[in-house]
Coordinates of C-alpha atoms in Angstrom, one line a residue:
M1 CA 87.4 71.6 120.5
P2 CA 85.3 74.4 120.7
R3 CA 86.3 77.9 119.6
Y4 CA 85.2 80.8 121.3
K5 CA 85.1 84.4 120.1
L6 CA 85.1 87.1 122.7
L7 CA 84.4 90.9 122.4
V8 CA 86.7 92.9 124.5
E9 CA 87.3 96.4 125.7
Y10 CA 90.5 97.8 127.6
D11 CA 92.2 100.7 128.7
G12 CA 95.8 100.4 127.1
R13 CA 97.9 102.7 129.8
P14 CA 99.0 100.1 132.1
Y15 CA 100.2 97.6 129.1
N16 CA 103.1 97.6 126.8
G17 CA 100.4 97.2 124.0
F18 CA 98.3 94.2 123.2
Q19 CA 101.0 91.4 122.0
A20 CA 102.7 89.4 124.7
Q21 CA 106.2 90.2 125.7
E22 CA 108.6 88.9 128.1
N23 CA 108.7 90.6 131.4
Q24 CA 106.2 93.3 130.0
P25 CA 102.4 93.5 131.0
S26 CA 100.3 93.2 128.0
V27 CA 96.4 92.7 127.2
Q28 CA 97.0 89.3 125.7
S29 CA 99.2 88.0 128.7
S30 CA 96.3 89.1 130.8
L31 CA 93.5 87.5 128.9
E32 CA 95.6 84.4 128.3
D33 CA 96.3 84.1 132.2
A34 CA 92.5 84.7 133.0
I35 CA 91.6 81.6 130.7
F36 CA 94.3 79.5 132.2
K37 CA 93.0 80.4 135.8
F38 CA 89.4 79.2 135.3
S39 CA 90.1 76.4 132.6
G40 CA 93.4 75.1 133.4
Q41 CA 94.6 75.4 129.8
R42 CA 97.6 77.4 129.0
L43 CA 97.1 78.7 125.6
R44 CA 97.8 81.5 122.9
I45 CA 94.8 83.6 121.8
T46 CA 94.3 85.2 117.9
T47 CA 93.6 88.6 118.1
A48 CA 92.0 91.1 115.1
G49 CA 94.7 93.6 116.0
R50 CA 97.6 94.3 117.8
T51 CA 97.1 97.5 119.5
D52 CA 100.3 99.7 120.3
T53 CA 101.4 100.9 123.9
G54 CA 98.5 103.2 125.6
V55 CA 96.0 102.4 122.7
H56 CA 92.8 101.7 123.8
A57 CA 90.0 99.3 122.7
T58 CA 86.2 99.2 123.1
G59 CA 85.8 96.4 120.3
Q60 CA 88.7 94.3 120.1
V61 CA 88.0 90.6 119.0
V62 CA 90.0 87.3 120.0
T63 CA 89.6 83.6 119.6
F64 CA 91.1 80.7 121.1
D65 CA 90.1 76.7 121.5
L66 CA 89.1 75.3 124.8
E67 CA 89.5 71.4 125.4
K68 CA 86.3 71.4 127.5
E69 CA 83.0 73.0 126.5
Y70 CA 81.3 75.9 128.6
R71 CA 78.4 77.8 128.0
P72 CA 79.6 81.3 126.6
K73 CA 78.2 83.1 129.5
V74 CA 80.5 81.0 131.7
V75 CA 83.5 82.2 130.0
R76 CA 82.7 85.7 129.8
D77 CA 82.0 85.9 133.4
A78 CA 84.9 83.6 134.7
M79 CA 87.2 85.7 132.6
N80 CA 85.8 88.9 133.7
A81 CA 86.1 87.5 137.4
Y82 CA 89.9 86.6 136.9
L83 CA 90.6 90.0 135.0
M84 CA 89.6 92.1 138.0
P85 CA 90.9 94.6 138.8
Q86 CA 92.3 95.3 135.6
P87 CA 91.1 97.6 132.9
I88 CA 89.7 94.7 130.8
S89 CA 86.6 93.7 130.4
V90 CA 85.1 90.9 128.2
L91 CA 81.9 92.2 126.8
A92 CA 80.7 89.1 125.1
S93 CA 81.4 85.6 124.5
E94 CA 80.4 83.2 121.7
I95 CA 81.2 79.8 120.2
V96 CA 81.8 80.0 116.5
D97 CA 83.1 77.6 113.7
D98 CA 86.5 75.9 113.7
D99 CA 87.8 77.8 110.8
F100 CA 86.9 81.3 112.1
S101 CA 89.8 83.5 112.9
A102 CA 89.8 86.9 115.1
R103 CA 92.4 87.8 112.8
F104 CA 92.2 86.1 109.2
S105 CA 88.5 86.1 108.6
A106 CA 87.8 89.9 109.6
T107 CA 87.0 92.0 106.6
G108 CA 87.1 95.3 108.3
R109 CA 88.6 97.4 111.1
M110 CA 87.4 100.7 112.4
Y111 CA 89.3 103.2 114.5
L112 CA 88.4 106.1 116.4
Y113 CA 90.9 109.3 117.7
R114 CA 89.5 111.5 120.2
I115 CA 91.0 114.8 120.8
I116 CA 90.1 117.3 123.6
N117 CA 90.6 120.9 121.7
R118 CA 90.6 123.4 124.6
E119 CA 93.5 125.3 126.6
G120 CA 92.7 123.6 130.1
P121 CA 94.2 119.8 130.0
P122 CA 91.6 116.9 130.6
A123 CA 91.3 115.8 134.4
L124 CA 88.7 113.1 134.0
D125 CA 89.7 111.8 130.5
Q126 CA 93.7 112.1 130.9
G127 CA 95.3 109.4 129.4
R128 CA 92.4 108.7 127.0
V129 CA 92.2 111.9 124.7
W130 CA 95.1 114.1 123.0
H131 CA 95.2 117.4 124.1
V132 CA 95.6 120.0 121.7
K133 CA 95.3 123.8 122.8
K134 CA 95.5 125.5 119.6
P135 CA 92.1 125.9 118.0
L136 CA 91.6 123.5 115.3
D137 CA 89.7 124.3 111.9
V138 CA 87.7 121.0 112.1
E139 CA 86.2 121.8 108.4
A140 CA 89.8 122.1 106.7
M141 CA 90.7 118.7 108.4
A142 CA 87.6 117.1 107.0
E143 CA 88.3 118.0 103.4
A144 CA 91.9 117.6 103.6
A145 CA 91.2 113.7 104.9
Q146 CA 89.2 113.1 101.9
S147 CA 92.2 112.8 100.0
L148 CA 93.0 109.9 101.8
L149 CA 89.9 107.8 100.8
G150 CA 90.7 105.1 98.4
K151 CA 93.1 102.8 97.4
H152 CA 96.9 104.1 97.7
D153 CA 100.5 103.6 98.4
F154 CA 100.4 104.9 102.3
T155 CA 104.3 104.8 102.6
T156 CA 103.9 108.6 104.0
F157 CA 101.7 107.3 106.8
R158 CA 103.9 104.0 107.7
F159 CA 106.0 103.6 110.8
I160 CA 109.4 102.8 109.7
G161 CA 109.5 99.5 111.5
C162 CA 106.4 98.3 110.0
Q163 CA 106.3 94.7 108.9
A164 CA 103.2 94.7 106.3
K165 CA 104.4 92.9 102.8
S166 CA 102.9 96.1 101.1
P167 CA 102.1 99.7 101.8
V168 CA 98.9 99.9 99.4
K169 CA 95.8 99.8 101.5
T170 CA 92.1 101.0 100.5
L171 CA 90.9 103.4 103.2
D172 CA 86.8 103.5 103.2
I173 CA 85.9 106.1 105.6
A174 CA 87.9 109.2 106.8
R175 CA 85.7 111.5 109.0
V176 CA 86.4 114.8 111.1
K177 CA 83.8 116.2 113.1
R178 CA 83.6 118.1 116.1
F179 CA 81.4 117.3 119.2
G180 CA 81.8 120.5 121.5
E181 CA 85.3 120.7 123.0
E182 CA 86.0 117.3 121.4
V183 CA 87.3 116.4 117.8
H184 CA 86.5 113.1 116.5
L185 CA 88.6 111.4 113.4
V186 CA 87.3 108.0 112.3
F187 CA 88.8 105.8 109.9
A188 CA 87.8 102.3 108.5
A189 CA 89.4 100.0 106.1
R190 CA 90.1 96.2 105.7
S191 CA 93.5 96.8 107.2
F192 CA 95.9 99.2 108.5
L193 CA 99.7 99.6 108.5
H194 CA 101.7 100.4 111.8
R195 CA 100.7 103.4 112.9
Q196 CA 99.0 104.6 110.1
V197 CA 95.8 106.1 111.8
R198 CA 98.1 107.9 114.2
S199 CA 100.2 109.3 111.5
M200 CA 97.1 110.3 109.7
T201 CA 95.6 112.0 112.7
G202 CA 98.7 114.1 113.1
T203 CA 99.3 115.2 109.9
L204 CA 95.6 116.2 109.6
V205 CA 95.8 118.3 113.2
D206 CA 98.8 120.3 111.4
V207 CA 95.8 121.3 109.0
G208 CA 93.6 122.1 111.6
T209 CA 96.0 124.5 113.4
G210 CA 97.4 126.1 110.2
R211 CA 100.7 124.6 110.1
R212 CA 100.0 123.1 106.9
P213 CA 97.5 123.9 103.8
V214 CA 94.5 121.5 103.0
G215 CA 96.3 120.5 100.3
Y216 CA 99.3 119.0 102.1
V217 CA 97.5 115.8 103.0
A218 CA 97.3 115.1 99.3
E219 CA 100.8 116.0 98.3
A220 CA 102.3 114.0 101.3
L221 CA 100.2 111.1 100.1
A222 CA 101.2 111.2 96.5
A223 CA 105.2 111.7 97.6
A224 CA 105.2 107.9 99.2
D225 CA 107.8 109.2 101.4
R226 CA 107.7 109.1 105.2
A227 CA 109.5 112.4 105.5
T228 CA 106.7 114.0 104.4
C229 CA 104.2 112.8 107.3
G230 CA 103.4 115.6 109.8
Q231 CA 103.8 114.9 113.4
V232 CA 102.5 111.6 114.6
A233 CA 99.9 111.5 117.0
P234 CA 100.4 110.4 120.4
P235 CA 98.6 106.8 121.4
Q236 CA 96.3 107.6 124.5
G237 CA 93.6 109.0 121.9
L238 CA 93.2 106.0 119.9
Y239 CA 90.5 103.5 120.0
L240 CA 89.8 100.2 117.9
T241 CA 86.4 100.4 117.9
Q242 CA 85.0 97.9 115.4
V243 CA 85.9 94.8 113.8
T244 CA 83.5 93.5 110.8
Y245 CA 83.3 89.9 109.5
D246 CA 80.8 90.3 106.8
E247 CA 81.9 89.2 103.3
E248 CA 81.7 92.9 101.9
P249 CA 81.2 95.0 105.2
N250 CA 79.2 97.8 105.2
F251 CA 81.1 100.4 106.9
E252 CA 78.3 103.0 107.1
K253 CA 76.3 100.2 108.9
Y254 CA 78.8 100.0 111.7
A255 CA 80.0 103.7 111.8
S256 CA 78.8 105.0 115.6
I257 CA 77.5 108.6 116.0
R258 CA 80.8 110.0 116.0
A259 CA 81.3 109.1 112.4
E260 CA 77.9 110.8 111.5

């Protein structure tokens, strides 16, 4: 049975997250329905990351096995035909080894958080960015973000319902940069806790608006106490942008211009 690896992008707004749920629209269910419609095979796919309701992806990865072998281009085009007009697109398809897993073979994940920082609300990007009216001190945010780098107990930035076995994670990239009216935050690690990126982002925005001092992020991290977390950023500004499968990933290689 050939195993297929797909690169997928989607707008997360119409879905109740990536993971399939009974009587709820999900990205996973839409992808599995498209597979069934062209192959006649009902199956469960494996994904690199289960994004929350309203979270987007430009670099999601999924894998699955089919009983019949198709050319990768046929799989991509057939799925896109059956996915229309939903805001989900299969960007690439390839056949991989039987022991490859979108989830367990991943060595790194990268997320982008987009903020539009102006008084007027977004029109064209509504639902795709977080609108923050107050001016943001990006330099202060970038300085505070450096305290998050490395191996730490991230309990402070861990959602209370997180099912991860340990709160200890290693953050490899934490960058904040302004692009005109937009402020972009980029984070990369082997794996993340549930809502970790949104929790870190919200706390950094508290620093950017002057609500918290620069040193507060380091203090909150050291406290390992969820009660010290700042606000949690809303889901609509978050994007899963890259999943790496190198034995020892070079995150600088994969960082987009937004991270530079």
